[in-house]
Amino acid sequence: MRELRKATGLSQEAFADKCGFARSYMSRVERGGANPSLDAIQIIADGLAVPVARLFE
């Protein structure tokens, strides 16, 4: 997810804002310290303009 976010040119804070999440939550998700819900995974995929499956490659 971090690589995909960086490819969009967004900072972690800007991407978290775009998705409606706190930056601290987004940081935990990127580091594997949080287990996002299916809804959150869909929001993240939409924010990155990729299919959900791409997040798991």
mmCIF file of C-alpha atoms in Angstrom:
data_model
loop_
_atom_site.group_PDB
_atom_site.id
_atom_site.type_symbol
_atom_site.label_atom_id
_atom_site.label_comp_id
_atom_site.label_asym_id
_atom_site.label_seq_id
_atom_site.Cartn_x
_atom_site.Cartn_y
_atom_site.Cartn_z
ATOM 1 C CA MET A 1 0.000 0.000 0.000
ATOM 2 C CA ARG A 2 2.824 2.416 0.850
ATOM 3 C CA GLU A 3 4.383 1.931 -2.592
ATOM 4 C CA LEU A 4 1.053 2.551 -4.319
ATOM 5 C CA ARG A 5 0.428 5.661 -2.201
ATOM 6 C CA LYS A 6 3.873 7.047 -2.915
ATOM 7 C CA ALA A 7 3.342 6.440 -6.638
ATOM 8 C CA THR A 8 0.350 8.784 -6.451
ATOM 9 C CA GLY A 9 2.590 11.477 -4.976
ATOM 10 C CA LEU A 10 0.486 11.797 -1.817
ATOM 11 C CA SER A 11 1.939 12.037 1.645
ATOM 12 C CA GLN A 12 0.586 9.681 4.251
ATOM 13 C CA GLU A 13 -1.301 12.568 5.850
ATOM 14 C CA ALA A 14 -2.800 13.756 2.554
ATOM 15 C CA PHE A 15 -3.862 10.232 1.627
ATOM 16 C CA ALA A 16 -5.391 9.638 5.064
ATOM 17 C CA ASP A 17 -7.365 12.875 4.675
ATOM 18 C CA LYS A 18 -8.508 11.826 1.206
ATOM 19 C CA CYS A 19 -9.786 8.532 2.617
ATOM 20 C CA GLY A 20 -11.297 10.077 5.730
ATOM 21 C CA PHE A 21 -8.950 8.301 8.139
ATOM 22 C CA ALA A 22 -6.617 9.584 10.826
ATOM 23 C CA ARG A 23 -2.966 9.688 9.790
ATOM 24 C CA SER A 24 -2.047 7.537 12.784
ATOM 25 C CA TYR A 25 -4.495 4.835 11.632
ATOM 26 C CA MET A 26 -3.122 4.958 8.081
ATOM 27 C CA SER A 27 0.388 4.611 9.471
ATOM 28 C CA ARG A 28 -0.603 1.520 11.456
ATOM 29 C CA VAL A 29 -2.277 -0.011 8.398
ATOM 30 C CA GLU A 30 0.830 0.575 6.264
ATOM 31 C CA ARG A 31 3.072 -0.965 8.926
ATOM 32 C CA GLY A 32 0.785 -3.939 9.473
ATOM 33 C CA GLY A 33 -0.118 -2.810 12.976
ATOM 34 C CA ALA A 34 -3.841 -2.485 12.290
ATOM 35 C CA ASN A 35 -6.300 -4.788 10.620
ATOM 36 C CA PRO A 36 -8.531 -2.651 8.405
ATOM 37 C CA SER A 37 -12.147 -3.634 7.912
ATOM 38 C CA LEU A 38 -13.388 -4.674 4.484
ATOM 39 C CA ASP A 39 -14.985 -1.240 4.155
ATOM 40 C CA ALA A 40 -11.670 0.450 4.940
ATOM 41 C CA ILE A 41 -9.862 -1.743 2.412
ATOM 42 C CA GLN A 42 -12.369 -0.701 -0.260
ATOM 43 C CA ILE A 43 -11.941 2.981 0.639
ATOM 44 C CA ILE A 44 -8.158 2.647 0.423
ATOM 45 C CA ALA A 45 -8.355 0.860 -2.941
ATOM 46 C CA ASP A 46 -10.717 3.532 -4.262
ATOM 47 C CA GLY A 47 -8.382 6.254 -2.988
ATOM 48 C CA LEU A 48 -5.517 4.636 -4.881
ATOM 49 C CA ALA A 49 -7.728 3.954 -7.945
ATOM 50 C CA VAL A 50 -6.794 0.272 -7.933
ATOM 51 C CA PRO A 51 -8.797 -2.931 -7.538
ATOM 52 C CA VAL A 52 -8.832 -4.342 -3.992
ATOM 53 C CA ALA A 53 -6.827 -7.368 -5.163
ATOM 54 C CA ARG A 54 -3.907 -5.065 -6.034
ATOM 55 C CA LEU A 55 -3.469 -4.227 -2.348
ATOM 56 C CA PHE A 56 -2.648 -7.883 -1.681
ATOM 57 C CA GLU A 57 -0.089 -8.421 -4.431
#
